[in-house]
PDB file of C-alpha atoms in Angstrom:
ATOM      1  CA  UNK A   1     -49.326  -9.230 -12.816  1.00 45.00           C
ATOM      2  CA  UNK A   2     -47.088 -10.490 -15.479  1.00 46.00           C
ATOM      3  CA  UNK A   3     -44.446 -13.005 -14.865  1.00 46.00           C
ATOM      4  CA  UNK A   4     -41.697 -10.717 -15.500  1.00 46.00           C
ATOM      5  CA  UNK A   5     -43.174  -8.617 -12.539  1.00 44.00           C
ATOM      6  CA  UNK A   6     -41.725 -11.631 -10.508  1.00 42.00           C
ATOM      7  CA  UNK A   7     -38.255 -11.827 -11.529  1.00 39.00           C
ATOM      8  CA  UNK A   8     -35.767 -11.417  -8.718  1.00 40.00           C
ATOM      9  CA  UNK A   9     -31.458 -11.580  -9.283  1.00 39.00           C
ATOM     10  CA  UNK A  10     -30.577 -14.906  -9.171  1.00 40.00           C
ATOM     11  CA  UNK A  11     -27.416 -14.155  -7.078  1.00 40.00           C
ATOM     12  CA  UNK A  12     -29.691 -12.199  -4.106  1.00 41.00           C
ATOM     13  CA  UNK A  13     -32.400 -13.254  -1.022  1.00 44.00           C
ATOM     14  CA  UNK A  14     -35.922 -13.275  -1.686  1.00 45.00           C
ATOM     15  CA  UNK A  15     -35.534  -9.701  -0.553  1.00 43.00           C
ATOM     16  CA  UNK A  16     -33.833  -8.631  -3.623  1.00 41.00           C
ATOM     17  CA  UNK A  17     -30.671  -7.541  -1.756  1.00 49.00           C
ATOM     18  CA  UNK A  18     -27.560  -8.599  -1.437  1.00 54.00           C
ATOM     19  CA  UNK A  19     -25.774  -9.693   1.350  1.00 63.00           C
ATOM     20  CA  UNK A  20     -23.584  -7.435   1.603  1.00 71.00           C
ATOM     21  CA  UNK A  21     -22.616  -6.085   5.085  1.00 74.00           C
ATOM     22  CA  UNK A  22     -23.025  -2.541   6.032  1.00 78.00           C
ATOM     23  CA  UNK A  23     -20.174  -0.488   6.480  1.00 82.00           C
ATOM     24  CA  UNK A  24     -16.705  -0.594   4.813  1.00 88.00           C
ATOM     25  CA  UNK A  25     -15.104  -3.842   3.411  1.00 90.00           C
ATOM     26  CA  UNK A  26     -12.166  -4.364   3.030  1.00 90.00           C
ATOM     27  CA  UNK A  27      -9.915  -4.338   0.342  1.00 90.00           C
ATOM     28  CA  UNK A  28      -8.574  -7.124  -2.065  1.00 91.00           C
ATOM     29  CA  UNK A  29      -4.883  -8.106  -1.665  1.00 90.00           C
ATOM     30  CA  UNK A  30      -3.555  -9.841  -5.243  1.00 89.00           C
ATOM     31  CA  UNK A  31      -3.373 -13.429  -4.660  1.00 88.00           C
ATOM     32  CA  UNK A  32      -5.540 -12.996  -1.221  1.00 90.00           C
ATOM     33  CA  UNK A  33      -8.575 -11.475  -1.962  1.00 89.00           C
ATOM     34  CA  UNK A  34     -10.528 -10.783   1.198  1.00 88.00           C
ATOM     35  CA  UNK A  35      -9.286 -14.105   3.069  1.00 89.00           C
ATOM     36  CA  UNK A  36      -6.485 -12.192   5.176  1.00 90.00           C
ATOM     37  CA  UNK A  37      -9.694 -10.530   7.597  1.00 89.00           C
ATOM     38  CA  UNK A  38     -10.284 -14.354   8.752  1.00 90.00           C
ATOM     39  CA  UNK A  39      -7.949 -16.219   7.483  1.00 89.00           C
ATOM     40  CA  UNK A  40     -10.375 -18.215   5.683  1.00 90.00           C
ATOM     41  CA  UNK A  41     -11.184 -19.702   2.036  1.00 88.00           C
ATOM     42  CA  UNK A  42      -7.207 -21.736   1.729  1.00 90.00           C
ATOM     43  CA  UNK A  43      -5.028 -18.088   3.484  1.00 91.00           C
ATOM     44  CA  UNK A  44      -2.477 -20.576   4.830  1.00 91.00           C
ATOM     45  CA  UNK A  45      -1.796 -22.240   1.734  1.00 93.00           C
ATOM     46  CA  UNK A  46      -2.617 -19.043  -0.715  1.00 92.00           C
ATOM     47  CA  UNK A  47       0.872 -17.935   2.045  1.00 93.00           C
ATOM     48  CA  UNK A  48       2.471 -20.705   1.350  1.00 94.00           C
ATOM     49  CA  UNK A  49       1.844 -20.795  -2.429  1.00 94.00           C
ATOM     50  CA  UNK A  50       3.482 -16.743  -3.143  1.00 94.00           C
ATOM     51  CA  UNK A  51       6.305 -17.511  -1.041  1.00 95.00           C
ATOM     52  CA  UNK A  52       7.075 -20.279  -3.195  1.00 97.00           C
ATOM     53  CA  UNK A  53       5.952 -18.892  -6.621  1.00 96.00           C
ATOM     54  CA  UNK A  54       7.912 -15.862  -5.649  1.00 96.00           C
ATOM     55  CA  UNK A  55      10.945 -17.239  -4.611  1.00 97.00           C
ATOM     56  CA  UNK A  56      11.190 -19.456  -7.458  1.00 97.00           C
ATOM     57  CA  UNK A  57      10.618 -16.638  -9.731  1.00 97.00           C
ATOM     58  CA  UNK A  58      13.615 -15.020  -8.192  1.00 97.00           C
ATOM     59  CA  UNK A  59      15.403 -17.692  -8.746  1.00 97.00           C
ATOM     60  CA  UNK A  60      14.535 -17.971 -12.269  1.00 96.00           C
ATOM     61  CA  UNK A  61      15.556 -14.305 -12.452  1.00 95.00           C
ATOM     62  CA  UNK A  62      18.480 -15.027 -11.725  1.00 95.00           C
ATOM     63  CA  UNK A  63      19.332 -17.950 -14.328  1.00 95.00           C
ATOM     64  CA  UNK A  64      18.393 -15.608 -17.327  1.00 93.00           C
ATOM     65  CA  UNK A  65      20.629 -12.609 -15.760  1.00 93.00           C
ATOM     66  CA  UNK A  66      23.167 -15.243 -15.168  1.00 93.00           C
ATOM     67  CA  UNK A  67      22.607 -15.806 -19.399  1.00 92.00           C
ATOM     68  CA  UNK A  68      22.525 -12.435 -19.804  1.00 90.00           C
ATOM     69  CA  UNK A  69      25.873 -11.685 -17.906  1.00 89.00           C
ATOM     70  CA  UNK A  70      27.197 -14.490 -19.608  1.00 90.00           C
ATOM     71  CA  UNK A  71      26.505 -13.282 -22.981  1.00 91.00           C
ATOM     72  CA  UNK A  72      28.535 -10.268 -21.754  1.00 88.00           C
ATOM     73  CA  UNK A  73      31.423 -12.225 -21.477  1.00 87.00           C
ATOM     74  CA  UNK A  74      31.354 -14.260 -24.751  1.00 89.00           C
ATOM     75  CA  UNK A  75      31.062 -10.780 -26.109  1.00 89.00           C
ATOM     76  CA  UNK A  76      34.144  -9.604 -24.264  1.00 86.00           C
ATOM     77  CA  UNK A  77      33.241  -6.063 -24.192  1.00 85.00           C
ATOM     78  CA  UNK A  78      35.536  -5.921 -21.018  1.00 83.00           C
ATOM     79  CA  UNK A  79      36.346  -6.105 -17.767  1.00 84.00           C
ATOM     80  CA  UNK A  80      34.522  -2.477 -16.266  1.00 91.00           C
ATOM     81  CA  UNK A  81      31.222  -3.055 -17.831  1.00 89.00           C
ATOM     82  CA  UNK A  82      31.028  -5.884 -16.910  1.00 89.00           C
ATOM     83  CA  UNK A  83      30.954  -5.062 -13.659  1.00 91.00           C
ATOM     84  CA  UNK A  84      28.723  -2.047 -14.095  1.00 93.00           C
ATOM     85  CA  UNK A  85      25.738  -4.938 -15.252  1.00 91.00           C
ATOM     86  CA  UNK A  86      26.308  -6.309 -11.892  1.00 92.00           C
ATOM     87  CA  UNK A  87      26.923  -3.435  -9.878  1.00 94.00           C
ATOM     88  CA  UNK A  88      23.780  -1.465 -11.645  1.00 94.00           C
ATOM     89  CA  UNK A  89      21.419  -4.848 -11.080  1.00 94.00           C
ATOM     90  CA  UNK A  90      22.718  -5.387  -7.278  1.00 95.00           C
ATOM     91  CA  UNK A  91      21.926  -2.015  -6.533  1.00 96.00           C
ATOM     92  CA  UNK A  92      18.220  -1.650  -8.357  1.00 95.00           C
ATOM     93  CA  UNK A  93      17.913  -5.167  -6.416  1.00 96.00           C
ATOM     94  CA  UNK A  94      18.391  -3.415  -3.545  1.00 97.00           C
ATOM     95  CA  UNK A  95      16.218  -0.202  -3.747  1.00 95.00           C
ATOM     96  CA  UNK A  96      13.134  -2.587  -5.783  1.00 96.00           C
ATOM     97  CA  UNK A  97      13.125  -4.855  -2.214  1.00 96.00           C
ATOM     98  CA  UNK A  98      13.448  -1.854  -0.044  1.00 96.00           C
ATOM     99  CA  UNK A  99      10.795   0.115  -1.711  1.00 93.00           C
ATOM    100  CA  UNK A 100       8.716  -3.104  -2.078  1.00 93.00           C
ATOM    101  CA  UNK A 101       9.544  -3.882   1.590  1.00 94.00           C
ATOM    102  CA  UNK A 102       8.094  -0.140   2.699  1.00 92.00           C
ATOM    103  CA  UNK A 103       4.776  -0.056   0.520  1.00 90.00           C
ATOM    104  CA  UNK A 104       3.930  -3.911   2.710  1.00 91.00           C
ATOM    105  CA  UNK A 105       3.909  -0.974   5.446  1.00 90.00           C
ATOM    106  CA  UNK A 106       2.840   2.543   3.840  1.00 90.00           C
ATOM    107  CA  UNK A 107       0.917   3.624   1.186  1.00 88.00           C
ATOM    108  CA  UNK A 108       3.251   6.056  -0.668  1.00 85.00           C
ATOM    109  CA  UNK A 109       3.597   9.644   0.815  1.00 85.00           C
ATOM    110  CA  UNK A 110       4.231  10.820  -3.203  1.00 87.00           C
ATOM    111  CA  UNK A 111       2.189   8.574  -5.409  1.00 88.00           C
ATOM    112  CA  UNK A 112       4.586  10.493  -8.146  1.00 90.00           C
ATOM    113  CA  UNK A 113       7.120   9.519  -7.747  1.00 89.00           C
ATOM    114  CA  UNK A 114       6.931   5.639  -6.786  1.00 88.00           C
ATOM    115  CA  UNK A 115       5.692   5.881 -10.383  1.00 91.00           C
ATOM    116  CA  UNK A 116       8.951   7.431 -11.379  1.00 90.00           C
ATOM    117  CA  UNK A 117      10.710   4.522  -9.910  1.00 89.00           C
ATOM    118  CA  UNK A 118       8.544   2.103 -11.908  1.00 91.00           C
ATOM    119  CA  UNK A 119      11.381   1.405 -14.247  1.00 91.00           C
ATOM    120  CA  UNK A 120      13.610   1.032 -11.592  1.00 90.00           C
ATOM    121  CA  UNK A 121      11.479  -1.435  -9.542  1.00 91.00           C
ATOM    122  CA  UNK A 122      11.337  -3.442 -13.029  1.00 93.00           C
ATOM    123  CA  UNK A 123      15.508  -3.938 -13.505  1.00 93.00           C
ATOM    124  CA  UNK A 124      15.196  -4.713  -9.600  1.00 94.00           C
ATOM    125  CA  UNK A 125      12.828  -7.317  -9.984  1.00 95.00           C
ATOM    126  CA  UNK A 126      14.415 -10.076  -8.010  1.00 96.00           C
ATOM    127  CA  UNK A 127      14.961  -7.501  -4.818  1.00 96.00           C
ATOM    128  CA  UNK A 128      10.569  -7.530  -5.705  1.00 95.00           C
ATOM    129  CA  UNK A 129      10.423 -10.689  -5.563  1.00 96.00           C
ATOM    130  CA  UNK A 130      12.454 -11.801  -2.635  1.00 97.00           C
ATOM    131  CA  UNK A 131      10.291  -8.890  -0.517  1.00 96.00           C
ATOM    132  CA  UNK A 132       7.392 -10.901  -1.833  1.00 95.00           C
ATOM    133  CA  UNK A 133       8.938 -13.993  -0.074  1.00 96.00           C
ATOM    134  CA  UNK A 134      10.097 -12.610   2.980  1.00 96.00           C
ATOM    135  CA  UNK A 135       7.213 -10.810   4.254  1.00 95.00           C
ATOM    136  CA  UNK A 136       4.585 -13.948   2.611  1.00 94.00           C
ATOM    137  CA  UNK A 137       6.406 -15.305   5.179  1.00 94.00           C
ATOM    138  CA  UNK A 138       5.125 -13.694   8.234  1.00 92.00           C
ATOM    139  CA  UNK A 139       2.078 -12.650   6.590  1.00 92.00           C
ATOM    140  CA  UNK A 140      -0.177 -11.717   3.404  1.00 91.00           C
ATOM    141  CA  UNK A 141       2.229  -8.937   1.745  1.00 92.00           C
ATOM    142  CA  UNK A 142       0.432  -6.226   2.323  1.00 90.00           C
ATOM    143  CA  UNK A 143      -1.655  -7.631   5.531  1.00 92.00           C
ATOM    144  CA  UNK A 144      -0.733  -5.300   8.293  1.00 93.00           C
ATOM    145  CA  UNK A 145      -1.636  -2.215   6.846  1.00 92.00           C
ATOM    146  CA  UNK A 146      -4.930  -3.527   5.350  1.00 93.00           C
ATOM    147  CA  UNK A 147      -6.176  -4.577   7.990  1.00 92.00           C
ATOM    148  CA  UNK A 148      -4.880  -1.206  10.572  1.00 93.00           C
ATOM    149  CA  UNK A 149      -7.057   0.816   7.621  1.00 92.00           C
ATOM    150  CA  UNK A 150      -9.982  -1.513   7.586  1.00 92.00           C
ATOM    151  CA  UNK A 151     -10.228  -1.997  11.921  1.00 92.00           C
ATOM    152  CA  UNK A 152      -9.810   2.307  11.605  1.00 93.00           C
ATOM    153  CA  UNK A 153     -13.037   2.060   9.135  1.00 92.00           C
ATOM    154  CA  UNK A 154     -14.994   0.011  10.704  1.00 91.00           C
ATOM    155  CA  UNK A 155     -14.660   1.450  14.279  1.00 91.00           C
ATOM    156  CA  UNK A 156     -15.312   5.251  12.061  1.00 91.00           C
ATOM    157  CA  UNK A 157     -18.557   4.073  10.348  1.00 89.00           C
ATOM    158  CA  UNK A 158     -19.326   1.974  14.069  1.00 86.00           C
ATOM    159  CA  UNK A 159     -19.194   5.248  15.631  1.00 85.00           C
ATOM    160  CA  UNK A 160     -21.160   6.918  13.354  1.00 84.00           C
ATOM    161  CA  UNK A 161     -23.385   4.421  13.578  1.00 79.00           C
ATOM    162  CA  UNK A 162     -24.593   4.517  16.872  1.00 76.00           C
ATOM    163  CA  UNK A 163     -24.384   8.028  17.291  1.00 72.00           C
ATOM    164  CA  UNK A 164     -27.616   8.402  15.111  1.00 67.00           C
ATOM    165  CA  UNK A 165     -29.663   5.287  16.226  1.00 60.00           C
ATOM    166  CA  UNK A 166     -32.700   5.470  16.215  1.00 63.00           C
ATOM    167  CA  UNK A 167     -36.294   6.913  14.702  1.00 58.00           C
ATOM    168  CA  UNK A 168     -35.868  10.915  14.357  1.00 61.00           C
ATOM    169  CA  UNK A 169     -39.849  10.231  13.489  1.00 57.00           C
ATOM    170  CA  UNK A 170     -40.706   8.926  16.552  1.00 53.00           C
ATOM    171  CA  UNK A 171     -38.268  11.671  19.071  1.00 58.00           C
ATOM    172  CA  UNK A 172     -40.624  14.226  20.987  1.00 63.00           C
ATOM    173  CA  UNK A 173     -40.347  17.301  19.550  1.00 65.00           C
ATOM    174  CA  UNK A 174     -39.621  20.349  21.919  1.00 67.00           C
ATOM    175  CA  UNK A 175     -42.498  22.230  23.995  1.00 69.00           C
ATOM    176  CA  UNK A 176     -42.840  25.678  22.485  1.00 71.00           C
ATOM    177  CA  UNK A 177     -42.893  28.605  24.641  1.00 64.00           C
TER     178      UNK A 177
END
């Protein structure tokens, strides 16, 4: 045998297989990975970071929108247009907040409609950022949904695995008459 026959993957145990547990794997959450499963790996710090970051980004967004509004004031295009811009951003932010908040609790029933709302959510980005802020005070955004899906998948996997335990070749064959 040559030395090439004994090359193993450096990231695997001696047996050559990865140490990935059998069954369904948890879905990663943005900024958290899979630390939400056991609340390890700096989970609390990540939650605090997401809360502070989303609030800071929302504040910066408000600051930018203030400059845009001042630009409209300088252009002297009229009070009606200024009012329309403010109302448009307020409505878009409210809708973006609601849609983002709903997305933490359930998967969208109609993904095509969610895709169509992408532009509206981009305009109302402050609402989405505030939804992230408020949710991260309680849990990782989307954790409750992912945990419920993961536990359901684990339960199904355990039930299937328990139903097929044993060595099929060791089973006794029924006697023929």
